[in-house]
CSV table of C-alpha atoms in Angstrom, one decimal:
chain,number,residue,atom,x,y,z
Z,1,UNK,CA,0.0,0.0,0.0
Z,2,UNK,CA,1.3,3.3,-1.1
Z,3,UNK,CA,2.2,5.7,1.9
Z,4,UNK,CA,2.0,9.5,1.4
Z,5,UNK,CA,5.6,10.3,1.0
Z,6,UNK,CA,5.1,7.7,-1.9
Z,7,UNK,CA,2.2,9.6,-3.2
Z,8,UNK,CA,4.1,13.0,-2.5
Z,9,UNK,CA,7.3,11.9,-4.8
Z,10,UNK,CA,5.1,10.6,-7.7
Z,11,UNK,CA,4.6,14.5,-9.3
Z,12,UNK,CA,8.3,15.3,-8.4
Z,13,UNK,CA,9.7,12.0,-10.0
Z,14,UNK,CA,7.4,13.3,-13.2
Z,15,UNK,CA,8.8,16.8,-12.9
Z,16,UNK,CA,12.2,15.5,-13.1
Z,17,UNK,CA,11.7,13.2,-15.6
Z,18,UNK,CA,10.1,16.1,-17.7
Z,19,UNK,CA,13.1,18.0,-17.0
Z,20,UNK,CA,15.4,15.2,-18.0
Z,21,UNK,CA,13.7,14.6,-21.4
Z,22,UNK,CA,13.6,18.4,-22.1
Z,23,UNK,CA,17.1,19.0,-21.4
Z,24,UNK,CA,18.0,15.5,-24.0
Z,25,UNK,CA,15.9,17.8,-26.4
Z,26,UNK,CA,17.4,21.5,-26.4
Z,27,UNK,CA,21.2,19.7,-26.3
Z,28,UNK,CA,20.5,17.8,-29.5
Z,29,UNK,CA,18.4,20.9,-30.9
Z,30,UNK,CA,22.0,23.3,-29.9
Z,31,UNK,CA,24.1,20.3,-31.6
Z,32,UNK,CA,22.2,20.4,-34.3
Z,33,UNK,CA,22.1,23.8,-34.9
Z,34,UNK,CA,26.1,24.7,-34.5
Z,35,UNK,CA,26.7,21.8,-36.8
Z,36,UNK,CA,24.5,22.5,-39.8
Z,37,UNK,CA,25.8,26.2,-39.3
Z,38,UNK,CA,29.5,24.8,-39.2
Z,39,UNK,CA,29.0,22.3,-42.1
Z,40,UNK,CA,27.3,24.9,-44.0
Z,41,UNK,CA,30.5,27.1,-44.4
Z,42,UNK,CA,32.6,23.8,-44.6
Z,43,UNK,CA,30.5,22.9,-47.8
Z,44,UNK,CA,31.0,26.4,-49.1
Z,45,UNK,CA,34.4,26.0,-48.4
Z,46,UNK,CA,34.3,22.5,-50.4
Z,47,UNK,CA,31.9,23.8,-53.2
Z,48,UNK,CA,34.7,26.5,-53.6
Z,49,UNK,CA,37.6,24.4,-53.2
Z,50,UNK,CA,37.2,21.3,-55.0
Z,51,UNK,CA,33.9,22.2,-57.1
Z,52,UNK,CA,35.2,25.7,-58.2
Z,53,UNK,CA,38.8,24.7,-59.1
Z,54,UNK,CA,37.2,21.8,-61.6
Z,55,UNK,CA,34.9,24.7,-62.8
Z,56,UNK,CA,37.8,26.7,-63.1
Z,57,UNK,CA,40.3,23.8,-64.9
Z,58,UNK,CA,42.4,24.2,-62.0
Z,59,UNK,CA,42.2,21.1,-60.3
Z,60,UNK,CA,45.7,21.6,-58.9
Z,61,UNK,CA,43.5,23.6,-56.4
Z,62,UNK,CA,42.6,20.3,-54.9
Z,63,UNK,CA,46.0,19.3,-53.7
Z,64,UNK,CA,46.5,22.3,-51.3
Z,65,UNK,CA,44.4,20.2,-48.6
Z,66,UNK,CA,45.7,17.0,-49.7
Z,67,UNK,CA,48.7,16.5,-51.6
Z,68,UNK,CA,48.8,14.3,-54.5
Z,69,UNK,CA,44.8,14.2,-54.5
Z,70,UNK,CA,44.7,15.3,-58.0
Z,71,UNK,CA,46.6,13.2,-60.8
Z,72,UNK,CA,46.8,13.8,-64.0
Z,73,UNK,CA,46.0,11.2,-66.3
Z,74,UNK,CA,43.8,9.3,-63.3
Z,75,UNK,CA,40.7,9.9,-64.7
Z,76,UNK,CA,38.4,7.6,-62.9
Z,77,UNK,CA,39.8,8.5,-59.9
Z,78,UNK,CA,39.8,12.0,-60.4
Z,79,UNK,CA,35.8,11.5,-60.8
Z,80,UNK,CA,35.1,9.6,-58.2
Z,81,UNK,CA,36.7,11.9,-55.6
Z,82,UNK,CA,35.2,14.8,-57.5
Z,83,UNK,CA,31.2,13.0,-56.6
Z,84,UNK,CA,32.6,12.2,-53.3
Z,85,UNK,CA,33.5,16.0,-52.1
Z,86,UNK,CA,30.8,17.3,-54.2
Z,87,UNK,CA,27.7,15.2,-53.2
Z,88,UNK,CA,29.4,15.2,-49.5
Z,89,UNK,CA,28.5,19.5,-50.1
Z,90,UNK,CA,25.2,18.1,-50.3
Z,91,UNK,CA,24.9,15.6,-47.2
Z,92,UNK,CA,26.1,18.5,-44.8
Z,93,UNK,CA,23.4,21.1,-45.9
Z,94,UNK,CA,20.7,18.2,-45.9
Z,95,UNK,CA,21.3,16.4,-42.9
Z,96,UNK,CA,19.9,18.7,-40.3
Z,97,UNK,CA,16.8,19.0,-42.5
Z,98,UNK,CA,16.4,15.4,-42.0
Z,99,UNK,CA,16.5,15.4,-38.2
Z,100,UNK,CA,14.0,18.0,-37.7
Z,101,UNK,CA,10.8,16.8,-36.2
Z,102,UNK,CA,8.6,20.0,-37.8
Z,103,UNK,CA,9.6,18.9,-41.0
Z,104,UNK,CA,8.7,15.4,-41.3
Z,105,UNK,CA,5.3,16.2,-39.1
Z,106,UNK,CA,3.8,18.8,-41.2
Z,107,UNK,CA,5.7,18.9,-44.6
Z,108,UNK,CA,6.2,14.6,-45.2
Z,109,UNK,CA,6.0,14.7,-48.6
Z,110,UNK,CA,9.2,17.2,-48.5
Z,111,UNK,CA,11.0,15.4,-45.7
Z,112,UNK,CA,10.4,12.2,-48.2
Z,113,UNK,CA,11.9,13.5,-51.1
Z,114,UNK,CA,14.5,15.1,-50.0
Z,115,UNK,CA,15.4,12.1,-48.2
Z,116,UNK,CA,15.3,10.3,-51.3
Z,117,UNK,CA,18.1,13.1,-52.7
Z,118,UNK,CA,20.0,12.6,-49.6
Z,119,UNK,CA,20.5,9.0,-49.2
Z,120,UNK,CA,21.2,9.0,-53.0
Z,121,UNK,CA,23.8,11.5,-52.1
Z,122,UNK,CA,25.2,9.5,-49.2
Z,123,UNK,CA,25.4,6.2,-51.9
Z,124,UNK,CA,27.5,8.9,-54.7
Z,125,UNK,CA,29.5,9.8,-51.6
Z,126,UNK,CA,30.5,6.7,-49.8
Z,127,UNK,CA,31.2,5.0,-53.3
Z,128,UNK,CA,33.0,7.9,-55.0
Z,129,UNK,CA,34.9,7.4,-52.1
Z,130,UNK,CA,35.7,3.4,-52.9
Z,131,UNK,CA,36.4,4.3,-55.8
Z,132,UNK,CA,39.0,6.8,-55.6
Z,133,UNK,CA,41.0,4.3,-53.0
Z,134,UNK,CA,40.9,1.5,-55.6
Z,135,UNK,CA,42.5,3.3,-58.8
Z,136,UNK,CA,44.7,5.5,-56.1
Z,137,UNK,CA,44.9,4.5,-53.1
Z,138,UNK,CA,45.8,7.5,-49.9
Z,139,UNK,CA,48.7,9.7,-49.4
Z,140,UNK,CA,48.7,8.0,-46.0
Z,141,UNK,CA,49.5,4.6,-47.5
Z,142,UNK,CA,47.5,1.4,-46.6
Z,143,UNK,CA,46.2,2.6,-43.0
Z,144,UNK,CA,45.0,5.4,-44.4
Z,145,UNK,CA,43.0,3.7,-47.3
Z,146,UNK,CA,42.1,1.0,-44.6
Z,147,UNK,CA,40.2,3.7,-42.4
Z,148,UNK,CA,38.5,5.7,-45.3
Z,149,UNK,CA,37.7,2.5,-46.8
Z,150,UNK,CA,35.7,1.5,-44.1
Z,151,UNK,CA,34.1,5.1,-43.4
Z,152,UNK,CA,33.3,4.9,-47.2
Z,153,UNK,CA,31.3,1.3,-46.3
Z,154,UNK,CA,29.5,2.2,-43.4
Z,155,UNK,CA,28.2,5.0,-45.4
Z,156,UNK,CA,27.1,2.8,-47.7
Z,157,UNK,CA,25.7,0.4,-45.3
Z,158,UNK,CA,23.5,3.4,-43.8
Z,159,UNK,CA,22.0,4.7,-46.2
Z,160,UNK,CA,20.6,1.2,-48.0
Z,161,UNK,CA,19.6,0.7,-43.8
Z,162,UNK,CA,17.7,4.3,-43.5
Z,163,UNK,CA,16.0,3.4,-47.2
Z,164,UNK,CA,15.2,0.2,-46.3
Z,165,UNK,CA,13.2,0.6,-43.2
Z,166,UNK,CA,11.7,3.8,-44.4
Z,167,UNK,CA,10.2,1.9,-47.1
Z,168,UNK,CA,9.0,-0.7,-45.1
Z,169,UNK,CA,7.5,1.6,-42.3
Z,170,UNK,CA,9.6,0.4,-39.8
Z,171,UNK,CA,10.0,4.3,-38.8
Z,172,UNK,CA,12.3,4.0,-35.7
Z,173,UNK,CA,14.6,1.7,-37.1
Z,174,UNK,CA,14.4,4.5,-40.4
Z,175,UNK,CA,15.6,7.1,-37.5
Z,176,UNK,CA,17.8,5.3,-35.6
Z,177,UNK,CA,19.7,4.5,-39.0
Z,178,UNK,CA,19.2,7.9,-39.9
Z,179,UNK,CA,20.7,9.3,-37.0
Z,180,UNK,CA,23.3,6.9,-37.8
Z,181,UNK,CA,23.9,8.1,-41.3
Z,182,UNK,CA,24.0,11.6,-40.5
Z,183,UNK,CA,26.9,11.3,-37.9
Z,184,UNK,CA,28.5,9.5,-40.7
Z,185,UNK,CA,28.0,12.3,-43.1
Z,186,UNK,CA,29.7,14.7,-41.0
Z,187,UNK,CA,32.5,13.0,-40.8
Z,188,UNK,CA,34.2,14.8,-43.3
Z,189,UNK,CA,33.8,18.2,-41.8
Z,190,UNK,CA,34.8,16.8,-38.5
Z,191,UNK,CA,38.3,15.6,-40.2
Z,192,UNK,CA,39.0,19.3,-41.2
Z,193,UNK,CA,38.0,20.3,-37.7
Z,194,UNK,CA,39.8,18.0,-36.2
Z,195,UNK,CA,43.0,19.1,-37.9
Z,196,UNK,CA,42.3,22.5,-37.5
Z,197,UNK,CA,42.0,22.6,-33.8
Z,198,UNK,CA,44.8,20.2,-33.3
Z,199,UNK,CA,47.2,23.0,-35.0
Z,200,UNK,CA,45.4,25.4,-32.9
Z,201,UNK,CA,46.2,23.5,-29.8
Z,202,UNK,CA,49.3,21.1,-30.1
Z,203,UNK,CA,50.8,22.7,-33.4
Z,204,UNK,CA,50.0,20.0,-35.6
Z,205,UNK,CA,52.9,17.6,-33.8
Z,206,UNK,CA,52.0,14.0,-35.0
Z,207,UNK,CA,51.0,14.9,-38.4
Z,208,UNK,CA,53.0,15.4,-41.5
Z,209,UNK,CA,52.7,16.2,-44.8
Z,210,UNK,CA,52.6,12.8,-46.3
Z,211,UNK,CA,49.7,12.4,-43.7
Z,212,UNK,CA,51.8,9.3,-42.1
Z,213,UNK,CA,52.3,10.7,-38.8
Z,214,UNK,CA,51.0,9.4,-35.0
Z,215,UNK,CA,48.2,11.9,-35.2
Z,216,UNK,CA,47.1,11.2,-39.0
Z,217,UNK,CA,46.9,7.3,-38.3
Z,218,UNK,CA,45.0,8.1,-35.4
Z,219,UNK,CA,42.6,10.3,-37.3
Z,220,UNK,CA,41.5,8.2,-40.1
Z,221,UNK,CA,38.9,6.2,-37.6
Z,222,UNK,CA,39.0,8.9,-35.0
Z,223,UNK,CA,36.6,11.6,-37.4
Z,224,UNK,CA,34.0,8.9,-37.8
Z,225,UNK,CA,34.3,5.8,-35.1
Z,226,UNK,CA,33.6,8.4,-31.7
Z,227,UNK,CA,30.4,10.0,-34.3
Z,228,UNK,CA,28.8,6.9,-34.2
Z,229,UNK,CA,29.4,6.2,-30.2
Z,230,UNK,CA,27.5,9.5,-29.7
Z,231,UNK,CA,24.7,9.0,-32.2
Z,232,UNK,CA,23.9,5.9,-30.4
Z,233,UNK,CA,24.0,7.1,-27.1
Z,234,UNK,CA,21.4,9.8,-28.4
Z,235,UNK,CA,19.3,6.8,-29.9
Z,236,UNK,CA,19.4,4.7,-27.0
Z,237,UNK,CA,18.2,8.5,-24.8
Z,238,UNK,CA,15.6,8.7,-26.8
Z,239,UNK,CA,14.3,5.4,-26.1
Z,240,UNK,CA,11.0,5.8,-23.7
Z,241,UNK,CA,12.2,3.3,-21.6
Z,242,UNK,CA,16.0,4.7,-21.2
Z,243,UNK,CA,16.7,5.8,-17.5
Z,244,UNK,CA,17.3,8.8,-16.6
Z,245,UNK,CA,20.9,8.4,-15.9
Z,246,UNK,CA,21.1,7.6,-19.5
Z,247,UNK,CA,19.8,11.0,-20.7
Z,248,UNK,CA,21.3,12.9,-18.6
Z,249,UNK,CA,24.9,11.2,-20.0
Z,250,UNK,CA,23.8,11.6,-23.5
Z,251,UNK,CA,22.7,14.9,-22.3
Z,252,UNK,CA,25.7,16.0,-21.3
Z,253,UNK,CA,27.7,14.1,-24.1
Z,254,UNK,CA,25.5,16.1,-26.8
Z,255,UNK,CA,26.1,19.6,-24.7
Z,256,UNK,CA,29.8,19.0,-24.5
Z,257,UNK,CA,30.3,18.2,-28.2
Z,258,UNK,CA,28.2,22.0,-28.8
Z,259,UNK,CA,29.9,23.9,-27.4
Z,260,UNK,CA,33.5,22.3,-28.5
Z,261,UNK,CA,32.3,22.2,-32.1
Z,262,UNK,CA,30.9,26.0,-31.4
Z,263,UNK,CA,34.7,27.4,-30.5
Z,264,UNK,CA,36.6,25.3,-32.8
Z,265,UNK,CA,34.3,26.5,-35.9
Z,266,UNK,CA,34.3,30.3,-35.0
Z,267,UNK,CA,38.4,29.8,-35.1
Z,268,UNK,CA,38.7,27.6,-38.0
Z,269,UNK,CA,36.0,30.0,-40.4
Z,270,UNK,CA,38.1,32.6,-39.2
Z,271,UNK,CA,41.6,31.3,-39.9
Z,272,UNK,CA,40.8,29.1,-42.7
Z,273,UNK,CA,37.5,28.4,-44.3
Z,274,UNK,CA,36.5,32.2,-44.8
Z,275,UNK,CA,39.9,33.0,-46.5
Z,276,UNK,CA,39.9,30.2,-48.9
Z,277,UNK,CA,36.1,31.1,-49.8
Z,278,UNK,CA,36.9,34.8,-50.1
Z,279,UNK,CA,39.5,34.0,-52.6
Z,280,UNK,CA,37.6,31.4,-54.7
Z,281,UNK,CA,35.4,34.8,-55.2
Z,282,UNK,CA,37.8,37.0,-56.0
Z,283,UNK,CA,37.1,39.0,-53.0
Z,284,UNK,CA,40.8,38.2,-51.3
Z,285,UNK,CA,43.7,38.3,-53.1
Z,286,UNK,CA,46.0,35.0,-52.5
């Protein structure tokens, strides 16, 4: 038989719960947010990079973030890495689209479509990708085609998963998978991040221009392996019958990530994303 205090502690316990679930919802909303801002001015910054320097006929352009990326004479590989940077524009200005609740409850017919685009995007991408390591390989050498090999897979792997279910109606398997896919899709921006905030903060020491150092074979799972421990720590918060230790880790997880992704993108656009966009341009001389 319940006491009082028992009946005293039911509204409180629902309180905090209510508390617990809104505070799981604004820190995904604020992730969310800062990283379709941030990946928007990365894929500006690819769209100018990569996509305007084959518009332009200089594709030696493409070798000032990775040397040797650009070969003349590979053609094949030369187009798939060309679909991989420039439907992986695409990905990181769809993917928050994707994840927002508003959309899929009152414009479906939109979220569906331009699902459709992105998941087809995802496919070019993580193929384009394959394809680029088979005719070239990385400047990294095998451990380096090992890792983006396999981020090149999984892509692959999640967006058949998010296609499947979503055409069979199996909707939270569709948005667990496309949660999954779209810490996948980030991946790439993260790598530039990454890099960007280690020079910031350690100088760059572990990583050298062949892209063979400590830090570089650390980085070719570390941009995408940790994205995919997150996204399922958010899926398994989400759940209604998670605990509320669990959402207040994921909680915690997703508020941490915000604001490190918030700093590290106002530094990097300053220092190196808005320069290289100005130039492409014409608005800042090289």
């Amino acid at each position: 038989m319940a006491t009082l205090r028992d009946a005293d502690a039911l509204p409180n316990s629902r309180l905090n719960a209510g508390w617990v679930d809104k505070a799981l919802r604004w820190s995904a909303k604020s992730l969310v947010a800062i990283v379709w801002v941030s990946s928007g001015i990365f894929a500006a910054f690819i769209l100018a990079l990569y996509v305007g320097g084959a518009v332009a006929g200089t594709y030696q352009d493409w070798n000032d973030g990775f040397p040797g990326l650009y070969a003349q004479g590979s053609l094949s590989a030369s187009i798939g890495i060309g679909l991989h940077f420039g439907f992986g524009a695409v990905l990181l200005l769809l993917g928050p689209i994707q994840l927002m609740a508003g959309v899929r409850q009152r414009h479906p017919v939109l979220h569906r479509w331009t699902g459709r685009v992105y998941a087809t995007a995802a496919l070019v991408t993580g193929i384009g990708g394959l394809v680029y390591i088979v005719f070239r390989g990385t400047v990294g050498g095998p451990v380096m085609s090992a890792g983006f090999a396999l981020y090149g897979a999984l892509i692959t792997v999640a967006a058949e998963e998010t296609v499947r279910h979503a055409m069979a109606r199996r909707l939270v398997q569709h948005r667990a998978w496309a949660i999954r896919l779209f810490a996948l899709a980030i991946g790439s921006w993260l790598y530039r991040m990454d890099y960007g905030f280690w020079r910031l903060l350690a100088g760059g020491v572990g990583h050298t221009k062949r892209f063979d150092g400590w830090f570089d074979m650390i980085m070719v799972f570390w941009f995408y392996l940790p994205n995919l421990a997150v996204a399922e720590f958010f899926i398994q918060g989400r759940q209604r019958n998670a605990s509320a230790s669990t959402k207040i880790v994921a909680t915690a997880l997703l508020g941490t990530v915000a604001v490190c992704l918030l700093l590290a993108t106002t530094m990097i656009t300053f220092l190196g994303w808005g320069p290289a966009i100005l130039w492409r341009l014409g608005i800042l001389e090289g």
